[in-house]
């Protein structure tokens, strides 16, 4: 059985309309779409992280991501579904 863990911070930040820089790992890379609502960087790549953070200094780029962030999350992550997945995961841990 494969368990999916939702990165709550990524969902919550997106719900608040915040653009994000995330690592290319399961969960985060399923929520963030490169150049749409955030930026994805490879794991353990300091140069890519630096470049992504530098791109966020561009207000135009950052505003586009921010504008898309909330509507992207709202259209894909209904709270009840996310809670059910978390409860199911916790049940498997107990």
Short mmCIF file of the N, C-alpha and C atoms (twelve columns), coordinates in Angstrom:
data_MODEL
# 
_entry.id   MODEL 
# 
loop_
_atom_site.group_PDB 
_atom_site.id 
_atom_site.type_symbol 
_atom_site.label_atom_id 
_atom_site.label_alt_id 
_atom_site.label_comp_id 
_atom_site.label_asym_id 
_atom_site.label_seq_id 
_atom_site.Cartn_x 
_atom_site.Cartn_y 
_atom_site.Cartn_z 
_atom_site.pdbx_PDB_model_num 
ATOM 1   N N  . UNK A 1  0.846   -1.182 0.000   1 
ATOM 2   C CA . UNK A 1  0.000   0.000  0.000   1 
ATOM 3   C C  . UNK A 1  0.886   1.238  0.000   1 
ATOM 4   N N  . UNK A 2  0.602   2.150  -0.876  1 
ATOM 5   C CA . UNK A 2  1.344   3.410  -0.931  1 
ATOM 6   C C  . UNK A 2  0.586   4.479  -0.162  1 
ATOM 7   N N  . UNK A 3  1.282   5.166  0.702   1 
ATOM 8   C CA . UNK A 3  0.674   6.217  1.495   1 
ATOM 9   C C  . UNK A 3  1.103   7.565  0.938   1 
ATOM 10  N N  . UNK A 4  0.160   8.455  0.798   1 
ATOM 11  C CA . UNK A 4  0.453   9.793  0.326   1 
ATOM 12  C C  . UNK A 4  0.416   10.760 1.502   1 
ATOM 13  N N  . UNK A 5  1.431   11.546 1.612   1 
ATOM 14  C CA . UNK A 5  1.486   12.544 2.663   1 
ATOM 15  C C  . UNK A 5  1.381   13.911 2.009   1 
ATOM 16  N N  . UNK A 6  0.446   14.697 2.467   1 
ATOM 17  C CA . UNK A 6  0.276   16.035 1.934   1 
ATOM 18  C C  . UNK A 6  1.135   17.014 2.715   1 
ATOM 19  N N  . UNK A 7  1.937   17.773 2.028   1 
ATOM 20  C CA . UNK A 7  2.701   18.806 2.728   1 
ATOM 21  C C  . UNK A 7  1.783   19.973 3.073   1 
ATOM 22  N N  . UNK A 8  1.265   19.955 4.283   1 
ATOM 23  C CA . UNK A 8  0.276   20.950 4.695   1 
ATOM 24  C C  . UNK A 8  0.768   22.378 4.544   1 
ATOM 25  N N  . UNK A 9  2.034   22.629 4.825   1 
ATOM 26  C CA . UNK A 9  2.546   23.993 4.739   1 
ATOM 27  C C  . UNK A 9  2.444   24.515 3.306   1 
ATOM 28  N N  . UNK A 10 2.699   23.671 2.339   1 
ATOM 29  C CA . UNK A 10 2.603   24.081 0.934   1 
ATOM 30  C C  . UNK A 10 1.157   24.417 0.587   1 
ATOM 31  N N  . UNK A 11 0.232   23.592 1.037   1 
ATOM 32  C CA . UNK A 11 -1.188  23.851 0.785   1 
ATOM 33  C C  . UNK A 11 -1.627  25.131 1.497   1 
ATOM 34  N N  . UNK A 12 -1.237  25.279 2.747   1 
ATOM 35  C CA . UNK A 12 -1.653  26.451 3.524   1 
ATOM 36  C C  . UNK A 12 -1.079  27.743 2.946   1 
ATOM 37  N N  . UNK A 13 0.182   27.716 2.563   1 
ATOM 38  C CA . UNK A 13 0.789   28.914 1.975   1 
ATOM 39  C C  . UNK A 13 0.103   29.269 0.663   1 
ATOM 40  N N  . UNK A 14 -0.183  28.264 -0.146  1 
ATOM 41  C CA . UNK A 14 -0.890  28.522 -1.397  1 
ATOM 42  C C  . UNK A 14 -2.278  29.084 -1.151  1 
ATOM 43  N N  . UNK A 15 -2.958  28.568 -0.133  1 
ATOM 44  C CA . UNK A 15 -4.290  29.074 0.208   1 
ATOM 45  C C  . UNK A 15 -4.245  30.532 0.637   1 
ATOM 46  N N  . UNK A 16 -3.109  30.960 1.166   1 
ATOM 47  C CA . UNK A 16 -2.928  32.358 1.568   1 
ATOM 48  C C  . UNK A 16 -2.435  33.227 0.413   1 
ATOM 49  N N  . UNK A 17 -2.305  32.631 -0.771  1 
ATOM 50  C CA . UNK A 17 -1.877  33.397 -1.945  1 
ATOM 51  C C  . UNK A 17 -0.388  33.674 -1.983  1 
ATOM 52  N N  . UNK A 18 0.402   32.798 -1.366  1 
ATOM 53  C CA . UNK A 18 1.843   33.007 -1.338  1 
ATOM 54  C C  . UNK A 18 2.550   32.143 -2.385  1 
ATOM 55  N N  . UNK A 19 3.389   32.749 -3.217  1 
ATOM 56  C CA . UNK A 19 4.189   31.951 -4.143  1 
ATOM 57  C C  . UNK A 19 5.242   31.199 -3.345  1 
ATOM 58  N N  . UNK A 20 5.673   30.050 -3.858  1 
ATOM 59  C CA . UNK A 20 6.575   29.211 -3.080  1 
ATOM 60  C C  . UNK A 20 7.738   28.676 -3.892  1 
ATOM 61  N N  . UNK A 21 8.802   28.395 -3.185  1 
ATOM 62  C CA . UNK A 21 9.929   27.644 -3.719  1 
ATOM 63  C C  . UNK A 21 9.939   26.342 -2.932  1 
ATOM 64  N N  . UNK A 22 9.790   25.221 -3.624  1 
ATOM 65  C CA . UNK A 22 9.754   23.918 -2.963  1 
ATOM 66  C C  . UNK A 22 10.798  22.995 -3.574  1 
ATOM 67  N N  . UNK A 23 11.143  21.965 -2.816  1 
ATOM 68  C CA . UNK A 23 12.066  20.943 -3.297  1 
ATOM 69  C C  . UNK A 23 11.284  19.916 -4.104  1 
ATOM 70  N N  . UNK A 24 11.922  19.365 -5.095  1 
ATOM 71  C CA . UNK A 24 11.301  18.376 -5.973  1 
ATOM 72  C C  . UNK A 24 11.184  17.038 -5.242  1 
ATOM 73  N N  . UNK A 25 10.176  16.962 -4.364  1 
ATOM 74  C CA . UNK A 25 9.902   15.737 -3.616  1 
ATOM 75  C C  . UNK A 25 8.409   15.436 -3.719  1 
ATOM 76  N N  . UNK A 26 8.048   14.181 -3.438  1 
ATOM 77  C CA . UNK A 26 6.634   13.786 -3.482  1 
ATOM 78  C C  . UNK A 26 5.804   14.711 -2.614  1 
ATOM 79  N N  . UNK A 27 4.664   15.045 -3.095  1 
ATOM 80  C CA . UNK A 27 3.753   15.935 -2.376  1 
ATOM 81  C C  . UNK A 27 3.924   17.356 -2.841  1 
ATOM 82  N N  . UNK A 28 5.069   17.932 -2.556  1 
ATOM 83  C CA . UNK A 28 5.307   19.327 -2.945  1 
ATOM 84  C C  . UNK A 28 5.276   19.478 -4.462  1 
ATOM 85  N N  . UNK A 29 5.886   18.534 -5.172  1 
ATOM 86  C CA . UNK A 29 5.919   18.633 -6.635  1 
ATOM 87  C C  . UNK A 29 4.590   18.256 -7.281  1 
ATOM 88  N N  . UNK A 30 3.638   17.792 -6.475  1 
ATOM 89  C CA . UNK A 30 2.299   17.525 -6.985  1 
ATOM 90  C C  . UNK A 30 1.375   18.723 -6.760  1 
ATOM 91  N N  . UNK A 31 1.787   19.639 -5.893  1 
ATOM 92  C CA . UNK A 31 0.982   20.811 -5.577  1 
ATOM 93  C C  . UNK A 31 1.467   22.036 -6.341  1 
ATOM 94  N N  . UNK A 32 2.772   22.177 -6.429  1 
ATOM 95  C CA . UNK A 32 3.356   23.317 -7.138  1 
ATOM 96  C C  . UNK A 32 3.570   22.957 -8.596  1 
ATOM 97  N N  . UNK A 33 3.166   23.852 -9.459  1 
ATOM 98  C CA . UNK A 33 3.411   23.705 -10.894 1 
ATOM 99  C C  . UNK A 33 4.399   24.795 -11.285 1 
ATOM 100 N N  . UNK A 34 5.529   24.375 -11.773 1 
ATOM 101 C CA . UNK A 34 6.611   25.298 -12.106 1 
ATOM 102 C C  . UNK A 34 6.118   26.464 -12.954 1 
ATOM 103 N N  . UNK A 35 6.366   27.673 -12.448 1 
ATOM 104 C CA . UNK A 35 6.014   28.879 -13.181 1 
ATOM 105 C C  . UNK A 35 4.549   29.254 -13.142 1 
ATOM 106 N N  . UNK A 36 3.727   28.446 -12.475 1 
ATOM 107 C CA . UNK A 36 2.299   28.742 -12.375 1 
ATOM 108 C C  . UNK A 36 1.973   29.264 -10.978 1 
ATOM 109 N N  . UNK A 37 2.293   28.467 -9.965  1 
ATOM 110 C CA . UNK A 37 2.013   28.882 -8.590  1 
ATOM 111 C C  . UNK A 37 3.249   28.784 -7.697  1 
ATOM 112 N N  . UNK A 38 4.384   28.526 -8.288  1 
ATOM 113 C CA . UNK A 38 5.621   28.439 -7.526  1 
ATOM 114 C C  . UNK A 38 6.768   27.955 -8.374  1 
ATOM 115 N N  . UNK A 39 7.844   27.602 -7.699  1 
ATOM 116 C CA . UNK A 39 9.050   27.124 -8.355  1 
ATOM 117 C C  . UNK A 39 9.510   25.856 -7.651  1 
ATOM 118 N N  . UNK A 40 9.949   24.883 -8.436  1 
ATOM 119 C CA . UNK A 40 10.434  23.614 -7.904  1 
ATOM 120 C C  . UNK A 40 11.935  23.526 -8.163  1 
ATOM 121 N N  . UNK A 41 12.691  23.207 -7.117  1 
ATOM 122 C CA . UNK A 41 14.139  23.054 -7.271  1 
ATOM 123 C C  . UNK A 41 14.544  21.625 -6.931  1 
ATOM 124 N N  . UNK A 42 15.591  21.135 -7.570  1 
ATOM 125 C CA . UNK A 42 16.069  19.783 -7.258  1 
ATOM 126 C C  . UNK A 42 16.570  19.702 -5.807  1 
ATOM 127 N N  . UNK A 43 16.411  18.547 -5.225  1 
ATOM 128 C CA . UNK A 43 16.888  18.314 -3.873  1 
ATOM 129 C C  . UNK A 43 18.411  18.436 -3.824  1 
ATOM 130 N N  . UNK A 44 18.909  19.026 -2.770  1 
ATOM 131 C CA . UNK A 44 20.345  19.156 -2.507  1 
ATOM 132 C C  . UNK A 44 21.090  19.958 -3.568  1 
ATOM 133 N N  . UNK A 45 20.406  20.902 -4.201  1 
ATOM 134 C CA . UNK A 45 21.038  21.737 -5.229  1 
ATOM 135 C C  . UNK A 45 20.995  23.195 -4.772  1 
ATOM 136 N N  . UNK A 46 22.043  23.605 -4.081  1 
ATOM 137 C CA . UNK A 46 22.097  24.956 -3.511  1 
ATOM 138 C C  . UNK A 46 22.053  26.026 -4.592  1 
ATOM 139 N N  . UNK A 47 22.675  25.777 -5.729  1 
ATOM 140 C CA . UNK A 47 22.671  26.770 -6.812  1 
ATOM 141 C C  . UNK A 47 21.268  26.969 -7.369  1 
ATOM 142 N N  . UNK A 48 20.519  25.880 -7.536  1 
ATOM 143 C CA . UNK A 48 19.139  25.995 -8.027  1 
ATOM 144 C C  . UNK A 48 18.277  26.736 -7.022  1 
ATOM 145 N N  . UNK A 49 18.481  26.465 -5.738  1 
ATOM 146 C CA . UNK A 49 17.731  27.165 -4.701  1 
ATOM 147 C C  . UNK A 49 18.053  28.655 -4.726  1 
ATOM 148 N N  . UNK A 50 19.318  28.978 -4.851  1 
ATOM 149 C CA . UNK A 50 19.735  30.384 -4.926  1 
ATOM 150 C C  . UNK A 50 19.083  31.070 -6.132  1 
ATOM 151 N N  . UNK A 51 19.130  30.412 -7.290  1 
ATOM 152 C CA . UNK A 51 18.540  30.997 -8.498  1 
ATOM 153 C C  . UNK A 51 17.038  31.193 -8.347  1 
ATOM 154 N N  . UNK A 52 16.353  30.237 -7.739  1 
ATOM 155 C CA . UNK A 52 14.905  30.347 -7.535  1 
ATOM 156 C C  . UNK A 52 14.575  31.491 -6.586  1 
ATOM 157 N N  . UNK A 53 15.359  31.626 -5.539  1 
ATOM 158 C CA . UNK A 53 15.125  32.717 -4.591  1 
ATOM 159 C C  . UNK A 53 15.395  34.070 -5.262  1 
ATOM 160 N N  . UNK A 54 16.406  34.110 -6.102  1 
ATOM 161 C CA . UNK A 54 16.720  35.346 -6.821  1 
ATOM 162 C C  . UNK A 54 15.586  35.716 -7.787  1 
ATOM 163 N N  . UNK A 55 15.002  34.704 -8.432  1 
ATOM 164 C CA . UNK A 55 13.862  34.964 -9.333  1 
ATOM 165 C C  . UNK A 55 12.693  35.569 -8.572  1 
ATOM 166 N N  . UNK A 56 12.520  35.173 -7.314  1 
ATOM 167 C CA . UNK A 56 11.414  35.702 -6.508  1 
ATOM 168 C C  . UNK A 56 11.579  37.195 -6.206  1 
ATOM 169 N N  . UNK A 57 12.764  37.737 -6.420  1 
ATOM 170 C CA . UNK A 57 12.956  39.175 -6.236  1 
ATOM 171 C C  . UNK A 57 12.294  39.980 -7.346  1 
ATOM 172 N N  . UNK A 58 12.002  39.334 -8.461  1 
ATOM 173 C CA . UNK A 58 11.318  39.971 -9.584  1 
ATOM 174 C C  . UNK A 58 9.833   40.078 -9.230  1 
ATOM 175 N N  . UNK A 59 9.384   41.285 -8.922  1 
ATOM 176 C CA . UNK A 59 8.005   41.496 -8.463  1 
ATOM 177 C C  . UNK A 59 6.974   41.010 -9.483  1 
ATOM 178 N N  . UNK A 60 7.229   41.180 -10.759 1 
ATOM 179 C CA . UNK A 60 6.288   40.733 -11.786 1 
ATOM 180 C C  . UNK A 60 6.110   39.226 -11.768 1 
ATOM 181 N N  . UNK A 61 7.215   38.512 -11.713 1 
ATOM 182 C CA . UNK A 61 7.185   37.046 -11.661 1 
ATOM 183 C C  . UNK A 61 6.488   36.584 -10.385 1 
ATOM 184 N N  . UNK A 62 6.879   37.159 -9.268  1 
ATOM 185 C CA . UNK A 62 6.315   36.805 -7.972  1 
ATOM 186 C C  . UNK A 62 4.808   37.078 -7.933  1 
ATOM 187 N N  . UNK A 63 4.376   38.188 -8.514  1 
ATOM 188 C CA . UNK A 63 2.951   38.532 -8.512  1 
ATOM 189 C C  . UNK A 63 2.126   37.556 -9.345  1 
ATOM 190 N N  . UNK A 64 2.684   37.089 -10.455 1 
ATOM 191 C CA . UNK A 64 1.982   36.097 -11.281 1 
ATOM 192 C C  . UNK A 64 1.772   34.814 -10.481 1 
ATOM 193 N N  . UNK A 65 2.836   34.354 -9.817  1 
ATOM 194 C CA . UNK A 65 2.724   33.141 -9.004  1 
ATOM 195 C C  . UNK A 65 1.729   33.337 -7.872  1 
ATOM 196 N N  . UNK A 66 1.800   34.484 -7.212  1 
ATOM 197 C CA . UNK A 66 0.900   34.768 -6.091  1 
ATOM 198 C C  . UNK A 66 -0.555  34.804 -6.556  1 
ATOM 199 N N  . UNK A 67 -0.785  35.401 -7.720  1 
ATOM 200 C CA . UNK A 67 -2.146  35.506 -8.252  1 
ATOM 201 C C  . UNK A 67 -2.749  34.122 -8.504  1 
ATOM 202 N N  . UNK A 68 -1.922  33.194 -8.919  1 
ATOM 203 C CA . UNK A 68 -2.404  31.847 -9.224  1 
ATOM 204 C C  . UNK A 68 -2.457  30.929 -8.009  1 
ATOM 205 N N  . UNK A 69 -1.699  31.249 -6.976  1 
ATOM 206 C CA . UNK A 69 -1.516  30.315 -5.861  1 
ATOM 207 C C  . UNK A 69 -2.831  29.924 -5.195  1 
ATOM 208 N N  . UNK A 70 -3.628  30.889 -4.768  1 
ATOM 209 C CA . UNK A 70 -4.859  30.564 -4.034  1 
ATOM 210 C C  . UNK A 70 -5.867  29.831 -4.908  1 
ATOM 211 N N  . UNK A 71 -6.099  30.328 -6.112  1 
ATOM 212 C CA . UNK A 71 -7.121  29.675 -6.942  1 
ATOM 213 C C  . UNK A 71 -6.692  28.259 -7.320  1 
ATOM 214 N N  . UNK A 72 -5.396  28.023 -7.461  1 
ATOM 215 C CA . UNK A 72 -4.889  26.688 -7.780  1 
ATOM 216 C C  . UNK A 72 -5.193  25.721 -6.630  1 
ATOM 217 N N  . UNK A 73 -4.907  26.137 -5.415  1 
ATOM 218 C CA . UNK A 73 -5.161  25.301 -4.242  1 
ATOM 219 C C  . UNK A 73 -6.662  25.097 -4.040  1 
ATOM 220 N N  . UNK A 74 -7.417  26.176 -4.100  1 
ATOM 221 C CA . UNK A 74 -8.866  26.092 -3.877  1 
ATOM 222 C C  . UNK A 74 -9.542  25.170 -4.882  1 
ATOM 223 N N  . UNK A 75 -9.040  25.122 -6.098  1 
ATOM 224 C CA . UNK A 75 -9.674  24.303 -7.131  1 
ATOM 225 C C  . UNK A 75 -9.293  22.823 -7.029  1 
ATOM 226 N N  . UNK A 76 -8.259  22.502 -6.249  1 
ATOM 227 C CA . UNK A 76 -7.779  21.125 -6.226  1 
ATOM 228 C C  . UNK A 76 -7.764  20.439 -4.864  1 
ATOM 229 N N  . UNK A 77 -7.875  21.186 -3.792  1 
ATOM 230 C CA . UNK A 77 -7.728  20.593 -2.467  1 
ATOM 231 C C  . UNK A 77 -8.878  20.979 -1.565  1 
ATOM 232 N N  . UNK A 78 -9.958  20.225 -1.675  1 
ATOM 233 C CA . UNK A 78 -11.119 20.433 -0.814  1 
ATOM 234 C C  . UNK A 78 -10.755 19.926 0.574   1 
ATOM 235 N N  . UNK A 79 -11.050 20.676 1.597   1 
ATOM 236 C CA . UNK A 79 -10.606 20.406 2.963   1 
ATOM 237 C C  . UNK A 79 -11.020 19.023 3.470   1 
ATOM 238 N N  . UNK A 80 -12.231 18.622 3.200   1 
ATOM 239 C CA . UNK A 80 -12.707 17.319 3.680   1 
ATOM 240 C C  . UNK A 80 -11.887 16.166 3.119   1 
ATOM 241 N N  . UNK A 81 -11.537 16.249 1.850   1 
ATOM 242 C CA . UNK A 81 -10.727 15.204 1.222   1 
ATOM 243 C C  . UNK A 81 -9.342  15.121 1.859   1 
ATOM 244 N N  . UNK A 82 -8.731  16.267 2.058   1 
ATOM 245 C CA . UNK A 82 -7.401  16.309 2.668   1 
ATOM 246 C C  . UNK A 82 -7.454  15.742 4.085   1 
ATOM 247 N N  . UNK A 83 -8.469  16.119 4.855   1 
ATOM 248 C CA . UNK A 83 -8.599  15.595 6.219   1 
ATOM 249 C C  . UNK A 83 -8.773  14.082 6.216   1 
ATOM 250 N N  . UNK A 84 -9.581  13.565 5.307   1 
ATOM 251 C CA . UNK A 84 -9.776  12.117 5.231   1 
ATOM 252 C C  . UNK A 84 -8.454  11.416 4.948   1 
ATOM 253 N N  . UNK A 85 -7.674  11.948 4.033   1 
ATOM 254 C CA . UNK A 85 -6.380  11.336 3.714   1 
ATOM 255 C C  . UNK A 85 -5.451  11.359 4.925   1 
ATOM 256 N N  . UNK A 86 -5.457  12.459 5.646   1 
ATOM 257 C CA . UNK A 86 -4.618  12.537 6.848   1 
ATOM 258 C C  . UNK A 86 -5.086  11.547 7.909   1 
ATOM 259 N N  . UNK A 87 -6.392  11.452 8.134   1 
ATOM 260 C CA . UNK A 87 -6.914  10.507 9.112   1 
ATOM 261 C C  . UNK A 87 -6.563  9.076  8.719   1 
ATOM 262 N N  . UNK A 88 -6.706  8.751  7.428   1 
ATOM 263 C CA . UNK A 88 -6.358  7.412  6.952   1 
ATOM 264 C C  . UNK A 88 -4.877  7.114  7.200   1 
ATOM 265 N N  . UNK A 89 -4.036  8.103  6.938   1 
ATOM 266 C CA . UNK A 89 -2.600  7.929  7.177   1 
ATOM 267 C C  . UNK A 89 -2.327  7.699  8.660   1 
ATOM 268 N N  . UNK A 90 -2.926  8.520  9.510   1 
ATOM 269 C CA . UNK A 90 -2.704  8.373  10.949  1 
ATOM 270 C C  . UNK A 90 -3.205  7.011  11.438  1 
ATOM 271 N N  . UNK A 91 -4.302  6.522  10.886  1 
ATOM 272 C CA . UNK A 91 -4.804  5.205  11.276  1 
ATOM 273 C C  . UNK A 91 -3.790  4.111  10.954  1 
ATOM 274 N N  . UNK A 92 -3.095  4.243  9.848   1 
ATOM 275 C CA . UNK A 92 -2.090  3.241  9.493   1 
ATOM 276 C C  . UNK A 92 -0.881  3.283  10.426  1 
ATOM 277 N N  . UNK A 93 -0.664  4.424  11.051  1 
ATOM 278 C CA . UNK A 93 0.475   4.589  11.971  1 
ATOM 279 C C  . UNK A 93 0.174   4.047  13.365  1 
ATOM 280 N N  . UNK A 94 -1.098  3.948  13.690  1 
ATOM 281 C CA . UNK A 94 -1.469  3.545  15.062  1 
ATOM 282 C C  . UNK A 94 -1.541  2.043  15.226  1 
# 
